[in-house]
C-alpha cells in the first residue's frame, strides 16, 4: 500500500526529540542551568529534566546518533553556538544529518545539506 508522508513528520515524531535530548545533555554538561536550557529551546524546565533523566526521546535513536562522530561534532558546535550566540539557531542541519543516518530511506527535505 502506498503511503504519503513528509520527512518533517517523521523528524518531528522521532528525530527532533532525540536531537533535543542530546543537545540538552550537552548544554547541561557544560554547566548550563535547566532554566537556561528551557529558555534556549523553548521548552519547560520539566521537559529539560525529563531529557536529562532519559525519559524523553527514543533511546535507540539517541544511542545511534551519539555513537556517530560526524553528528556529535555538529552537535558540539551547535551547543557552543547556543551558549555563545544570541541569534536563532536552526536545527535543520542536525535533523538532516540524523535522518540520513537513522532512516536511510532516501527521503529528502528542502533543507537537506
XYZ file of N, CA and C in Angstrom:
339
model
N 0.834 -1.171 0.000
C 0.000 0.000 0.000
C 0.891 1.249 0.000
N 0.539 2.201 -0.834
C 1.290 3.448 -0.902
C 0.921 4.332 0.273
N 1.886 5.137 0.659
C 1.695 5.998 1.811
C 2.394 7.319 1.539
N 1.750 8.407 1.857
C 2.341 9.725 1.677
C 2.717 10.259 3.058
N 3.971 10.616 3.206
C 4.436 11.146 4.479
C 5.531 12.178 4.227
N 5.494 13.238 4.959
C 6.508 14.279 4.830
C 7.703 13.936 5.713
N 8.913 14.158 5.207
C 10.094 13.895 6.031
C 10.028 14.619 7.380
N 9.452 15.805 7.387
C 9.369 16.567 8.640
C 8.418 15.910 9.635
N 7.448 15.160 9.153
C 6.543 14.453 10.051
C 7.306 13.381 10.822
N 8.118 12.625 10.126
C 8.952 11.610 10.770
C 9.935 12.293 11.717
N 10.520 13.353 11.241
C 11.507 14.063 12.050
C 10.894 14.594 13.336
N 9.726 15.202 13.253
C 9.127 15.797 14.446
C 8.711 14.735 15.452
N 8.391 13.565 14.983
C 7.953 12.490 15.874
C 9.133 11.729 16.479
N 10.164 11.449 15.687
C 11.235 10.563 16.120
C 12.604 11.227 16.264
N 12.961 12.054 15.306
C 14.321 12.587 15.245
C 14.515 13.809 16.141
N 13.619 14.774 16.069
C 13.772 16.016 16.840
C 13.843 15.756 18.344
N 12.983 14.890 18.921
C 13.126 14.624 20.359
C 14.493 14.026 20.722
N 15.041 13.186 19.851
C 16.368 12.618 20.104
C 17.442 13.708 20.025
N 17.337 14.585 19.035
C 18.285 15.693 18.898
C 18.201 16.600 20.120
N 16.983 16.930 20.523
C 16.811 17.774 21.708
C 17.444 17.137 22.939
N 17.238 15.843 23.109
C 17.814 15.144 24.260
C 19.336 15.287 24.262
N 19.945 15.093 23.102
C 21.404 15.181 23.001
C 21.884 16.605 23.259
N 21.162 17.586 22.739
C 21.523 18.991 22.965
C 21.352 19.349 24.435
N 20.246 18.937 25.041
C 20.008 19.219 26.460
C 21.152 18.653 27.302
N 21.514 17.424 27.034
C 22.600 16.790 27.787
C 23.916 17.540 27.565
N 24.169 17.934 26.320
C 25.388 18.698 26.019
C 25.437 20.021 26.750
N 24.319 20.738 26.755
C 24.252 22.019 27.461
C 24.403 21.825 28.967
N 23.749 20.798 29.481
C 23.788 20.513 30.916
C 25.219 20.165 31.353
N 25.919 19.381 30.549
C 27.307 19.019 30.860
C 28.233 20.233 30.828
N 27.842 21.266 30.084
C 28.633 22.500 30.010
C 28.315 23.438 31.172
N 27.431 22.999 32.080
C 27.103 23.810 33.250
C 25.936 24.765 33.064
N 25.210 24.611 31.978
C 24.044 25.456 31.733
C 22.908 24.990 32.642
N 22.238 25.929 33.279
C 21.148 25.565 34.185
C 19.949 25.041 33.396
N 19.127 24.261 34.083
C 17.926 23.728 33.430
C 16.997 24.851 32.991
N 16.945 25.927 33.755
C 16.110 27.075 33.388
C 16.618 27.725 32.105
N 17.947 27.885 32.002
C 18.531 28.464 30.782
C 18.299 27.554 29.579
N 18.480 26.251 29.785
C 18.268 25.302 28.688
C 16.830 25.384 28.200
N 15.892 25.420 29.134
C 14.478 25.527 28.771
C 14.224 26.791 27.958
N 14.818 27.880 28.377
C 14.653 29.148 27.666
C 15.252 29.075 26.262
N 16.461 28.521 26.160
C 17.116 28.399 24.853
C 16.272 27.577 23.878
N 15.694 26.469 24.355
C 14.994 25.533 23.469
C 13.484 25.762 23.401
N 12.983 26.703 24.178
C 11.550 26.995 24.142
C 10.698 25.859 24.702
N 11.235 25.187 25.729
C 10.514 24.095 26.384
C 10.460 24.388 27.882
N 9.743 23.579 28.623
C 9.650 23.793 30.061
C 10.849 23.180 30.786
N 11.067 23.627 32.011
C 12.150 23.037 32.803
C 11.837 21.579 33.126
N 10.568 21.235 33.245
C 10.190 19.833 33.471
C 10.621 18.974 32.283
N 10.417 19.485 31.064
C 10.851 18.747 29.868
C 12.368 18.588 29.851
N 13.080 19.638 30.229
C 14.541 19.556 30.308
C 14.934 18.446 31.271
N 14.290 18.410 32.423
C 14.574 17.392 33.426
C 14.310 15.994 32.879
N 13.210 15.835 32.142
C 12.901 14.538 31.530
C 13.972 14.126 30.529
N 14.439 15.081 29.722
C 15.510 14.773 28.764
C 16.776 14.340 29.497
N 17.133 15.048 30.551
C 18.345 14.726 31.319
C 18.237 13.334 31.924
N 17.057 12.978 32.402
C 16.852 11.672 33.042
C 16.600 10.545 32.041
N 16.574 10.876 30.744
C 16.385 9.857 29.716
C 14.949 9.413 29.542
N 14.013 10.259 29.953
C 12.590 9.917 29.845
C 11.931 10.505 28.601
N 12.677 11.215 27.801
C 12.176 11.769 26.541
C 13.128 11.396 25.430
N 12.572 11.168 24.259
C 13.392 10.806 23.102
C 13.570 9.301 23.031
N 13.671 8.812 21.833
C 13.858 7.377 21.587
C 15.315 7.017 21.900
N 15.511 6.206 22.952
C 16.876 5.873 23.388
C 17.689 5.161 22.318
N 17.044 4.356 21.496
C 17.762 3.674 20.412
C 18.322 4.694 19.420
N 17.498 5.662 19.044
C 17.948 6.712 18.122
C 19.023 7.568 18.780
N 18.810 7.928 20.033
C 19.797 8.731 20.761
C 21.148 8.020 20.776
N 21.154 6.745 21.123
C 22.407 5.985 21.184
C 23.096 5.900 19.826
N 22.314 5.678 18.760
C 22.901 5.624 17.414
C 23.541 6.957 17.042
N 22.829 8.043 17.332
C 23.353 9.364 16.990
C 24.580 9.707 17.830
N 24.556 9.365 19.107
C 25.691 9.668 19.977
C 26.943 8.879 19.590
N 26.759 7.753 18.921
C 27.924 6.962 18.506
C 28.487 7.418 17.163
N 27.851 8.377 16.526
C 28.294 8.874 15.227
C 29.144 10.138 15.412
N 30.400 10.062 15.046
C 31.345 11.159 15.260
C 30.925 12.425 14.509
N 30.555 12.288 13.248
C 30.162 13.460 12.444
C 28.985 14.175 13.090
N 27.983 13.405 13.496
C 26.802 14.007 14.107
C 27.173 14.709 15.418
N 27.953 14.046 16.253
C 28.294 14.623 17.553
C 29.195 15.853 17.402
N 30.033 15.898 16.378
C 30.819 17.112 16.106
C 29.890 18.276 15.783
N 28.866 18.005 14.994
C 27.889 19.040 14.639
C 27.100 19.462 15.874
N 26.740 18.512 16.726
C 26.039 18.838 17.976
C 26.922 19.726 18.851
N 28.192 19.378 18.969
C 29.110 20.164 19.805
C 29.186 21.611 19.337
N 29.279 21.810 18.023
C 29.333 23.187 17.523
C 27.997 23.890 17.719
N 26.901 23.150 17.624
C 25.580 23.740 17.865
C 25.433 24.150 19.322
N 25.875 23.296 20.232
C 25.824 23.613 21.667
C 26.632 24.877 21.949
N 27.807 24.980 21.366
C 28.632 26.183 21.553
C 27.923 27.423 21.012
N 27.291 27.298 19.860
C 26.550 28.430 19.295
C 25.395 28.829 20.202
N 24.694 27.853 20.751
C 23.576 28.149 21.647
C 24.072 28.918 22.867
N 25.199 28.500 23.411
C 25.745 29.148 24.607
C 26.264 30.552 24.292
N 26.927 30.715 23.150
C 27.648 31.954 22.866
C 26.932 32.952 21.971
N 25.993 32.507 21.158
C 25.322 33.408 20.218
C 23.961 33.829 20.754
N 23.518 34.975 20.301
C 22.192 35.443 20.681
C 21.181 35.230 19.565
N 21.656 34.831 18.404
C 20.765 34.619 17.266
C 20.013 33.301 17.396
N 19.015 33.139 16.554
C 18.260 31.895 16.495
C 19.139 30.829 15.847
N 19.140 29.647 16.425
C 19.930 28.534 15.903
C 18.981 27.582 15.173
N 19.282 27.276 13.922
C 18.456 26.411 13.099
C 18.910 24.961 13.266
N 17.982 24.071 13.616
C 18.309 22.661 13.813
C 18.163 21.825 12.546
N 17.859 22.451 11.420
C 17.652 21.706 10.181
C 18.887 20.904 9.770
N 20.072 21.457 9.984
C 21.295 20.735 9.629
C 21.401 19.448 10.433
N 21.186 19.547 11.760
C 21.246 18.355 12.605
C 20.177 17.345 12.214
N 18.983 17.829 11.940
C 17.883 16.948 11.549
C 18.217 16.217 10.254
N 18.767 16.947 9.300
C 19.124 16.351 8.012
C 20.163 15.245 8.188
N 21.207 15.542 8.952
C 22.251 14.534 9.195
C 21.657 13.330 9.915
N 20.862 13.580 10.941
C 20.273 12.492 11.732
C 19.349 11.620 10.883
N 18.511 12.246 10.066
C 17.597 11.464 9.222
C 18.372 10.574 8.264
N 19.445 11.101 7.688
C 20.254 10.303 6.755
C 20.899 9.116 7.467
N 21.293 9.314 8.701
C 21.978 8.250 9.442
C 21.004 7.243 10.042
N 19.841 7.696 10.431
C 18.879 6.827 11.118
C 17.897 6.185 10.137
N 17.290 6.994 9.286
C 16.213 6.487 8.435
C 16.727 5.745 7.214
N 17.743 6.287 6.578
C 18.340 5.659 5.390
C 17.295 5.217 4.368
N 16.246 6.035 4.239
C 15.171 5.663 3.303
C 15.143 6.537 2.049
N 16.097 7.450 1.950
C 16.153 8.278 0.760
C 15.189 9.447 0.751
N 14.411 9.618 1.824
C 13.500 10.763 1.846
C 14.326 12.037 1.957
N 13.895 13.047 1.237
C 14.652 14.291 1.267
C 13.770 15.414 1.753
N 14.425 16.493 2.073
C 13.791 17.684 2.622
C 14.438 18.857 1.921
N 13.729 19.967 1.732
C 14.356 21.123 1.075
C 15.568 21.646 1.821
N 15.685 21.315 3.096
C 16.813 21.803 3.882
C 17.954 20.803 3.986
N 17.858 19.663 3.289
C 18.942 18.682 3.361
C 20.231 19.300 2.864
N 21.301 18.967 3.549
C 22.612 19.562 3.280
C 23.496 18.599 2.559
